[in-house]
Amino acid sequence: MNSSSVTLLASGNSLGAYIPAMHLHTYLQGRGVGSDVHVLENVYHEEVRHKIRATKKAFHADFSVARMGHKLAKPVDTSLNEEAVLRLLEDWKRSGVTRFAVFTGFWLPILERYKAAAGRPLDIRLIRLDAWDTPSFKVHKQLYPGYDNVWLYEPSELSPGGYIASDEAEPLPYGQRAGRILIHGGGWGIGTYAETIRELHALGRRLDVIVYDPSEVEEDDGVTRYFGTEASWDPWSRDAQGRHTFPPMVRYVREDGVLREYPLGDYSIYTDLMRNCAAIISKPGGATLNDSLSFGIPFVMLEPFGDHELHNSTYWETCGFGIRFAEWQARDFSEHLLEGICARLLEQRSKINHFGRNTYAAENSSYV
């Protein structure tokens, strides 16, 4: 790591603050720009990390519990392992780290300490992937105005300023796509997506469902496909080479009551599902807004999770890039409507650049 490299600060607590960081890391590495990913949970006490799985399970089981947990969000100071934080700060200082892209506000107290200790100018950019404050930034309202806040979806401007993906491949024209509908509940598998699956299944729609738990997989009907994340993986673990990775994906098939798992290997299998789908149905999280724009996917939005997702939904709908599920339902699940949304997304996508190109990769050197 040197001063021209970029340190990406993510969180495994939410894949919405992890997957975009991994996309940017992959993009920069592919263009010769040094980057490293740090996941906040690696400076937590071990017992706190152990509790995360139980919390995710509770949130998945009951959306009202998830909404209450969102309202009770607070700084993570008591979760931090002071020895781990000190080691990290010393490593950054020794390596001369000066450039950061920050995907969750929970890193801000640690960055405040590094600013005081670094003894050199720092370039710290807070990557805002929502159209409103997420809980991690909301609890640090007194700190984040002192940083460079990069809003990809500036609330006052109905024109997204960029996208983040692993590459700059152009989205497929709508007519060349497989026409399947991708449904998921975000990284925690929360929201009202399960009822939606049943309704669309009854209409004979071809669905690709990302399940939170294999128990959600129904008997194979030759039409609906089920995928998920390998159960043993978590975002704060590293591979044998010491690197953070995209979640390893599997395909599930249940036949005669027997569930079989088929590892899919590279994460590009999942991005190919997105690239080929006619629409994505999920709660309106910021990372899914990014997927919608990156791949030109019409976004059919379910009930939001928190104020930030409510603003996301309003923003995306006003831009003409998505539609609320109830409205699409009232329009008889119109394919023509989705095609029109896709056209607007592709037009916007053609006008903007990859965030990494704008910010880090020009001249393969310093900021522009």
GROMACS .gro file of C-alpha atoms in nm:
model
  368
    1MET     CA    1   0.000   0.000   0.000
    2ASN     CA    2   0.132   0.346  -0.084
    3SER     CA    3   0.001   0.700  -0.079
    4SER     CA    4  -0.150   0.671  -0.429
    5SER     CA    5  -0.351   0.362  -0.336
    6VAL     CA    6  -0.711   0.378  -0.222
    7THR     CA    7  -0.832   0.224   0.103
    8LEU     CA    8  -1.196   0.116   0.083
    9LEU     CA    9  -1.379   0.110   0.416
   10ALA     CA   10  -1.681  -0.120   0.409
   11SER     CA   11  -1.904  -0.309   0.647
   12GLY     CA   12  -2.016  -0.669   0.646
   13ASN     CA   13  -2.321  -0.587   0.856
   14SER     CA   14  -2.491  -0.471   0.537
   15LEU     CA   15  -2.405  -0.608   0.195
   16GLY     CA   16  -2.518  -0.268   0.069
   17ALA     CA   17  -2.200  -0.126   0.222
   18TYR     CA   18  -1.988  -0.424   0.113
   19ILE     CA   19  -2.076  -0.527  -0.244
   20PRO     CA   20  -2.028  -0.176  -0.395
   21ALA     CA   21  -1.689  -0.156  -0.218
   22MET     CA   22  -1.592  -0.491  -0.368
   23HIS     CA   23  -1.706  -0.374  -0.713
   24LEU     CA   24  -1.491  -0.061  -0.683
   25HIS     CA   25  -1.196  -0.267  -0.556
   26THR     CA   26  -1.225  -0.503  -0.855
   27TYR     CA   27  -1.256  -0.211  -1.097
   28LEU     CA   28  -0.951  -0.029  -0.959
   29GLN     CA   29  -0.738  -0.343  -0.945
   30GLY     CA   30  -0.822  -0.407  -1.310
   31ARG     CA   31  -0.692  -0.061  -1.400
   32GLY     CA   32  -0.367  -0.079  -1.208
   33VAL     CA   33  -0.483   0.137  -0.920
   34GLY     CA   34  -0.384  -0.011  -0.585
   35SER     CA   35  -0.671  -0.066  -0.344
   36ASP     CA   36  -0.741  -0.252  -0.024
   37VAL     CA   37  -1.069  -0.336   0.147
   38HIS     CA   38  -1.124  -0.315   0.523
   39VAL     CA   39  -1.442  -0.445   0.684
   40LEU     CA   40  -1.553  -0.276   1.004
   41GLU     CA   41  -1.645  -0.599   1.181
   42ASN     CA   42  -1.278  -0.700   1.185
   43VAL     CA   43  -1.218  -0.437   1.454
   44TYR     CA   44  -1.519  -0.552   1.659
   45HIS     CA   45  -1.498  -0.769   1.967
   46GLU     CA   46  -1.536  -1.131   1.864
   47GLU     CA   47  -1.854  -1.179   2.064
   48VAL     CA   48  -2.016  -0.888   1.878
   49ARG     CA   49  -1.944  -1.054   1.544
   50HIS     CA   50  -2.103  -1.373   1.674
   51LYS     CA   51  -2.425  -1.187   1.757
   52ILE     CA   52  -2.464  -1.051   1.404
   53ARG     CA   53  -2.592  -1.379   1.259
   54ALA     CA   54  -2.860  -1.403   1.529
   55THR     CA   55  -2.967  -1.044   1.462
   56LYS     CA   56  -2.989  -1.106   1.087
   57LYS     CA   57  -3.201  -1.415   1.148
   58ALA     CA   58  -3.442  -1.218   1.370
   59PHE     CA   59  -3.469  -0.937   1.114
   60HIS     CA   60  -3.531  -1.186   0.835
   61ALA     CA   61  -3.804  -1.360   1.031
   62ASP     CA   62  -3.996  -1.043   1.118
   63PHE     CA   63  -3.982  -0.722   0.912
   64SER     CA   64  -4.130  -0.522   1.202
   65VAL     CA   65  -3.835  -0.627   1.420
   66ALA     CA   66  -3.599  -0.511   1.145
   67ARG     CA   67  -3.772  -0.173   1.125
   68MET     CA   68  -3.745  -0.129   1.501
   69GLY     CA   69  -3.375  -0.221   1.493
   70HIS     CA   70  -3.322   0.042   1.225
   71LYS     CA   71  -3.478   0.310   1.446
   72LEU     CA   72  -3.253   0.213   1.738
   73ALA     CA   73  -2.925   0.242   1.543
   74LYS     CA   74  -2.644   0.400   1.746
   75PRO     CA   75  -2.266   0.450   1.715
   76VAL     CA   76  -2.063   0.131   1.733
   77ASP     CA   77  -1.805   0.254   1.985
   78THR     CA   78  -1.884  -0.016   2.242
   79SER     CA   79  -1.844  -0.285   1.977
   80LEU     CA   80  -1.488  -0.183   1.891
   81ASN     CA   81  -1.185  -0.380   2.007
   82GLU     CA   82  -0.941  -0.106   2.106
   83GLU     CA   83  -0.633  -0.319   2.040
   84ALA     CA   84  -0.754  -0.401   1.689
   85VAL     CA   85  -0.830  -0.034   1.620
   86LEU     CA   86  -0.483   0.073   1.738
   87ARG     CA   87  -0.317  -0.191   1.517
   88LEU     CA   88  -0.514  -0.070   1.218
   89LEU     CA   89  -0.432   0.298   1.278
   90GLU     CA   90  -0.065   0.218   1.321
   91ASP     CA   91  -0.064   0.011   1.002
   92TRP     CA   92  -0.222   0.295   0.805
   93LYS     CA   93   0.028   0.545   0.943
   94ARG     CA   94   0.327   0.319   0.877
   95SER     CA   95   0.207   0.250   0.521
   96GLY     CA   96   0.141   0.617   0.449
   97VAL     CA   97  -0.227   0.570   0.368
   98THR     CA   98  -0.384   0.901   0.261
   99ARG     CA   99  -0.681   0.816   0.036
  100PHE     CA  100  -1.004   0.661   0.155
  101ALA     CA  101  -1.342   0.575   0.004
  102VAL     CA  102  -1.587   0.518   0.288
  103PHE     CA  103  -1.908   0.319   0.242
  104THR     CA  104  -2.052   0.340   0.594
  105GLY     CA  105  -2.059   0.625   0.844
  106PHE     CA  106  -1.972   0.394   1.131
  107TRP     CA  107  -1.605   0.431   1.030
  108LEU     CA  108  -1.605   0.805   1.106
  109PRO     CA  109  -1.489   0.794   1.473
  110ILE     CA  110  -1.192   0.580   1.366
  111LEU     CA  111  -1.113   0.818   1.081
  112GLU     CA  112  -1.126   1.112   1.324
  113ARG     CA  113  -0.851   0.943   1.523
  114TYR     CA  114  -0.645   0.880   1.210
  115LYS     CA  115  -0.679   1.243   1.098
  116ALA     CA  116  -0.534   1.350   1.433
  117ALA     CA  117  -0.245   1.103   1.413
  118ALA     CA  118  -0.155   1.092   1.043
  119GLY     CA  119   0.048   1.413   1.031
  120ARG     CA  120  -0.026   1.466   0.661
  121PRO     CA  121  -0.316   1.577   0.438
  122LEU     CA  122  -0.580   1.311   0.380
  123ASP     CA  123  -0.832   1.270   0.100
  124ILE     CA  124  -1.137   1.099   0.251
  125ARG     CA  125  -1.452   1.058   0.044
  126LEU     CA  126  -1.779   0.940   0.193
  127ILE     CA  127  -1.959   0.743  -0.077
  128ARG     CA  128  -2.330   0.810  -0.034
  129LEU     CA  129  -2.524   0.537  -0.215
  130ASP     CA  130  -2.864   0.649  -0.089
  131ALA     CA  131  -3.072   0.959  -0.150
  132TRP     CA  132  -3.087   1.029   0.224
  133ASP     CA  133  -2.887   0.963   0.539
  134THR     CA  134  -2.859   0.595   0.625
  135PRO     CA  135  -2.847   0.509   0.998
  136SER     CA  136  -2.466   0.486   0.992
  137PHE     CA  137  -2.436   0.846   0.876
  138LYS     CA  138  -2.737   0.978   1.065
  139VAL     CA  139  -2.580   0.892   1.401
  140HIS     CA  140  -2.271   1.093   1.302
  141LYS     CA  141  -2.438   1.409   1.177
  142GLN     CA  142  -2.191   1.614   1.377
  143LEU     CA  143  -1.894   1.457   1.196
  144TYR     CA  144  -1.979   1.391   0.831
  145PRO     CA  145  -2.016   1.758   0.720
  146GLY     CA  146  -1.640   1.789   0.773
  147TYR     CA  147  -1.573   1.535   0.498
  148ASP     CA  148  -1.613   1.523   0.122
  149ASN     CA  149  -1.958   1.367   0.082
  150VAL     CA  150  -1.998   1.215  -0.264
  151TRP     CA  151  -2.371   1.174  -0.329
  152LEU     CA  152  -2.430   0.946  -0.627
  153TYR     CA  153  -2.798   1.032  -0.594
  154GLU     CA  154  -2.799   1.395  -0.485
  155PRO     CA  155  -3.145   1.443  -0.332
  156SER     CA  156  -3.189   1.787  -0.492
  157GLU     CA  157  -3.088   1.670  -0.842
  158LEU     CA  158  -3.293   1.410  -1.030
  159SER     CA  159  -2.995   1.293  -1.232
  160PRO     CA  160  -2.765   1.028  -1.079
  161GLY     CA  161  -2.402   1.127  -1.107
  162GLY     CA  162  -2.235   0.789  -1.146
  163TYR     CA  163  -2.242   0.417  -1.083
  164ILE     CA  164  -2.010   0.154  -0.935
  165ALA     CA  165  -1.948  -0.184  -1.097
  166SER     CA  166  -1.664  -0.429  -1.142
  167ASP     CA  167  -1.620  -0.314  -1.503
  168GLU     CA  168  -1.761  -0.072  -1.759
  169ALA     CA  169  -1.948  -0.325  -1.971
  170GLU     CA  170  -2.252  -0.173  -2.141
  171PRO     CA  171  -2.597  -0.294  -2.029
  172LEU     CA  172  -2.782  -0.526  -2.264
  173PRO     CA  173  -3.062  -0.379  -2.477
  174TYR     CA  174  -3.396  -0.479  -2.328
  175GLY     CA  175  -3.493  -0.700  -2.622
  176GLN     CA  176  -3.176  -0.911  -2.588
  177ARG     CA  177  -3.238  -1.007  -2.227
  178ALA     CA  178  -3.363  -1.341  -2.104
  179GLY     CA  179  -3.673  -1.172  -1.965
  180ARG     CA  180  -3.662  -1.326  -1.619
  181ILE     CA  181  -3.745  -1.126  -1.305
  182LEU     CA  182  -3.489  -1.118  -1.023
  183ILE     CA  183  -3.625  -1.103  -0.667
  184HIS     CA  184  -3.434  -1.065  -0.341
  185GLY     CA  185  -3.461  -0.919   0.009
  186GLY     CA  186  -3.122  -0.752   0.026
  187GLY     CA  187  -2.826  -0.891   0.217
  188TRP     CA  188  -3.040  -0.963   0.522
  189GLY     CA  189  -3.330  -1.117   0.330
  190ILE     CA  190  -3.582  -0.875   0.478
  191GLY     CA  191  -3.899  -0.714   0.350
  192THR     CA  192  -4.213  -0.828   0.171
  193TYR     CA  193  -4.046  -1.018  -0.112
  194ALA     CA  194  -4.182  -1.360  -0.011
  195GLU     CA  195  -4.546  -1.265  -0.080
  196THR     CA  196  -4.440  -1.113  -0.410
  197ILE     CA  197  -4.281  -1.439  -0.520
  198ARG     CA  198  -4.604  -1.628  -0.458
  199GLU     CA  199  -4.811  -1.376  -0.653
  200LEU     CA  200  -4.585  -1.368  -0.958
  201HIS     CA  201  -4.537  -1.742  -0.949
  202ALA     CA  202  -4.913  -1.785  -0.973
  203LEU     CA  203  -4.909  -1.565  -1.283
  204GLY     CA  204  -4.652  -1.792  -1.449
  205ARG     CA  205  -4.369  -1.536  -1.447
  206ARG     CA  206  -4.016  -1.671  -1.484
  207LEU     CA  207  -3.837  -1.583  -1.163
  208ASP     CA  208  -3.482  -1.591  -1.029
  209VAL     CA  209  -3.512  -1.582  -0.650
  210ILE     CA  210  -3.223  -1.503  -0.416
  211VAL     CA  211  -3.315  -1.676  -0.090
  212TYR     CA  212  -3.182  -1.589   0.253
  213ASP     CA  213  -3.221  -1.947   0.377
  214PRO     CA  214  -3.241  -2.275   0.179
  215SER     CA  215  -3.568  -2.358   0.358
  216GLU     CA  216  -3.732  -2.099   0.130
  217VAL     CA  217  -3.662  -2.311  -0.179
  218GLU     CA  218  -3.979  -2.464  -0.324
  219GLU     CA  219  -4.011  -2.784  -0.526
  220ASP     CA  220  -3.862  -2.741  -0.873
  221ASP     CA  221  -4.127  -2.646  -1.129
  222GLY     CA  222  -3.895  -2.596  -1.425
  223VAL     CA  223  -3.968  -2.220  -1.424
  224THR     CA  224  -3.856  -2.066  -1.095
  225ARG     CA  225  -3.484  -2.078  -1.012
  226TYR     CA  226  -3.339  -2.032  -0.663
  227PHE     CA  227  -2.998  -1.897  -0.567
  228GLY     CA  228  -2.828  -1.795  -0.246
  229THR     CA  229  -2.504  -1.720  -0.068
  230GLU     CA  230  -2.294  -2.008   0.061
  231ALA     CA  231  -2.397  -2.049   0.424
  232SER     CA  232  -2.044  -2.059   0.569
  233TRP     CA  233  -1.937  -1.726   0.415
  234ASP     CA  234  -1.938  -1.395   0.596
  235PRO     CA  235  -1.806  -1.061   0.467
  236TRP     CA  236  -1.544  -1.007   0.739
  237SER     CA  237  -1.359  -1.330   0.661
  238ARG     CA  238  -1.069  -1.339   0.416
  239ASP     CA  239  -0.965  -1.611   0.172
  240ALA     CA  240  -0.642  -1.813   0.182
  241GLN     CA  241  -0.458  -1.521   0.022
  242GLY     CA  242  -0.583  -1.281   0.287
  243ARG     CA  243  -0.830  -1.106   0.058
  244HIS     CA  244  -1.194  -1.016   0.102
  245THR     CA  245  -1.416  -1.176  -0.160
  246PHE     CA  246  -1.755  -1.146  -0.319
  247PRO     CA  247  -2.004  -1.388  -0.164
  248PRO     CA  248  -1.975  -1.736  -0.318
  249MET     CA  249  -2.311  -1.813  -0.479
  250VAL     CA  250  -2.494  -2.144  -0.507
  251ARG     CA  251  -2.795  -2.260  -0.702
  252TYR     CA  252  -3.056  -2.460  -0.513
  253VAL     CA  253  -3.280  -2.725  -0.666
  254ARG     CA  254  -3.537  -2.917  -0.464
  255GLU     CA  255  -3.663  -3.235  -0.632
  256ASP     CA  256  -3.894  -3.484  -0.460
  257GLY     CA  257  -3.829  -3.301  -0.134
  258VAL     CA  258  -3.450  -3.337  -0.160
  259LEU     CA  259  -3.252  -3.011  -0.171
  260ARG     CA  260  -2.938  -3.006  -0.383
  261GLU     CA  261  -2.677  -2.730  -0.392
  262TYR     CA  262  -2.468  -2.642  -0.697
  263PRO     CA  263  -2.174  -2.406  -0.633
  264LEU     CA  264  -2.155  -2.135  -0.901
  265GLY     CA  265  -1.798  -2.018  -0.857
  266ASP     CA  266  -1.724  -1.666  -0.970
  267TYR     CA  267  -1.961  -1.384  -0.861
  268SER     CA  268  -1.995  -1.287  -1.227
  269ILE     CA  269  -2.257  -1.563  -1.244
  270TYR     CA  270  -2.478  -1.341  -1.029
  271THR     CA  271  -2.399  -1.021  -1.220
  272ASP     CA  272  -2.491  -1.208  -1.539
  273LEU     CA  273  -2.833  -1.280  -1.386
  274MET     CA  274  -2.875  -0.908  -1.329
  275ARG     CA  275  -2.748  -0.814  -1.673
  276ASN     CA  276  -3.005  -1.042  -1.835
  277CYS     CA  277  -3.312  -0.974  -1.623
  278ALA     CA  278  -3.620  -0.776  -1.725
  279ALA     CA  279  -3.664  -0.625  -1.378
  280ILE     CA  280  -3.541  -0.649  -1.024
  281ILE     CA  281  -3.787  -0.663  -0.733
  282SER     CA  282  -3.663  -0.573  -0.386
  283LYS     CA  283  -3.682  -0.317  -0.112
  284PRO     CA  284  -3.525   0.012  -0.232
  285GLY     CA  285  -3.178  -0.014  -0.082
  286GLY     CA  286  -2.897   0.204  -0.216
  287ALA     CA  287  -2.691  -0.087  -0.350
  288THR     CA  288  -2.992  -0.204  -0.551
  289LEU     CA  289  -3.033   0.147  -0.694
  290ASN     CA  290  -2.671   0.113  -0.805
  291ASP     CA  291  -2.743  -0.228  -0.963
  292SER     CA  292  -3.044  -0.081  -1.142
  293LEU     CA  293  -2.834   0.198  -1.293
  294SER     CA  294  -2.520  -0.009  -1.357
  295PHE     CA  295  -2.705  -0.278  -1.551
  296GLY     CA  296  -3.002  -0.076  -1.677
  297ILE     CA  297  -3.252  -0.283  -1.475
  298PRO     CA  298  -3.605  -0.153  -1.417
  299PHE     CA  299  -3.655  -0.149  -1.041
  300VAL     CA  300  -3.991  -0.265  -0.901
  301MET     CA  301  -3.975  -0.143  -0.543
  302LEU     CA  302  -4.124  -0.313  -0.239
  303GLU     CA  303  -4.195  -0.164   0.102
  304PRO     CA  304  -3.898   0.047   0.215
  305PHE     CA  305  -3.685  -0.023   0.521
  306GLY     CA  306  -3.635   0.306   0.703
  307ASP     CA  307  -3.645   0.671   0.601
  308HIS     CA  308  -3.349   0.645   0.365
  309GLU     CA  309  -3.517   0.371   0.160
  310LEU     CA  310  -3.840   0.571   0.150
  311HIS     CA  311  -3.643   0.860  -0.001
  312ASN     CA  312  -3.467   0.618  -0.237
  313SER     CA  313  -3.803   0.492  -0.361
  314THR     CA  314  -3.936   0.843  -0.420
  315TYR     CA  315  -3.614   0.950  -0.593
  316TRP     CA  316  -3.600   0.649  -0.828
  317GLU     CA  317  -3.969   0.675  -0.912
  318THR     CA  318  -3.938   1.050  -0.984
  319CYS     CA  319  -3.639   0.985  -1.210
  320GLY     CA  320  -3.852   0.734  -1.403
  321PHE     CA  321  -3.613   0.448  -1.323
  322GLY     CA  322  -3.849   0.241  -1.112
  323ILE     CA  323  -4.204   0.181  -1.004
  324ARG     CA  324  -4.358   0.075  -0.675
  325PHE     CA  325  -4.484  -0.282  -0.679
  326ALA     CA  326  -4.843  -0.179  -0.600
  327GLU     CA  327  -4.843   0.056  -0.899
  328TRP     CA  328  -4.698  -0.212  -1.132
  329GLN     CA  329  -4.962  -0.451  -1.000
  330ALA     CA  330  -5.233  -0.194  -1.075
  331ARG     CA  331  -5.094  -0.166  -1.429
  332ASP     CA  332  -5.141  -0.543  -1.482
  333PHE     CA  333  -4.767  -0.613  -1.445
  334SER     CA  334  -4.706  -0.442  -1.780
  335GLU     CA  335  -4.401  -0.555  -1.976
  336HIS     CA  336  -4.429  -0.246  -2.197
  337LEU     CA  337  -4.399  -0.027  -1.889
  338LEU     CA  338  -4.077  -0.205  -1.787
  339GLU     CA  339  -3.934  -0.156  -2.134
  340GLY     CA  340  -3.997   0.220  -2.110
  341ILE     CA  341  -3.824   0.235  -1.771
  342CYS     CA  342  -3.529   0.045  -1.914
  343ALA     CA  343  -3.499   0.295  -2.201
  344ARG     CA  344  -3.474   0.584  -1.952
  345LEU     CA  345  -3.213   0.399  -1.747
  346LEU     CA  346  -3.001   0.324  -2.055
  347GLU     CA  347  -3.022   0.687  -2.162
  348GLN     CA  348  -2.901   0.808  -1.820
  349ARG     CA  349  -2.634   0.539  -1.809
  350SER     CA  350  -2.496   0.663  -2.143
  351LYS     CA  351  -2.448   1.014  -2.000
  352ILE     CA  352  -2.244   0.926  -1.692
  353ASN     CA  353  -1.918   0.755  -1.607
  354HIS     CA  354  -1.813   0.490  -1.363
  355PHE     CA  355  -1.740   0.655  -1.029
  356GLY     CA  356  -1.394   0.496  -1.027
  357ARG     CA  357  -1.309   0.643  -1.365
  358ASN     CA  358  -1.414   0.992  -1.257
  359THR     CA  359  -1.236   0.982  -0.926
  360TYR     CA  360  -0.944   0.741  -0.919
  361ALA     CA  361  -0.851   0.587  -1.252
  362ALA     CA  362  -0.785   0.897  -1.468
  363GLU     CA  363  -0.420   0.893  -1.575
  364ASN     CA  364  -0.386   0.591  -1.342
  365SER     CA  365  -0.246   0.832  -1.088
  366SER     CA  366  -0.382   1.099  -0.857
  367TYR     CA  367  -0.726   1.245  -0.806
  368VAL     CA  368  -0.882   1.451  -1.081
   0.00000   0.00000   0.00000
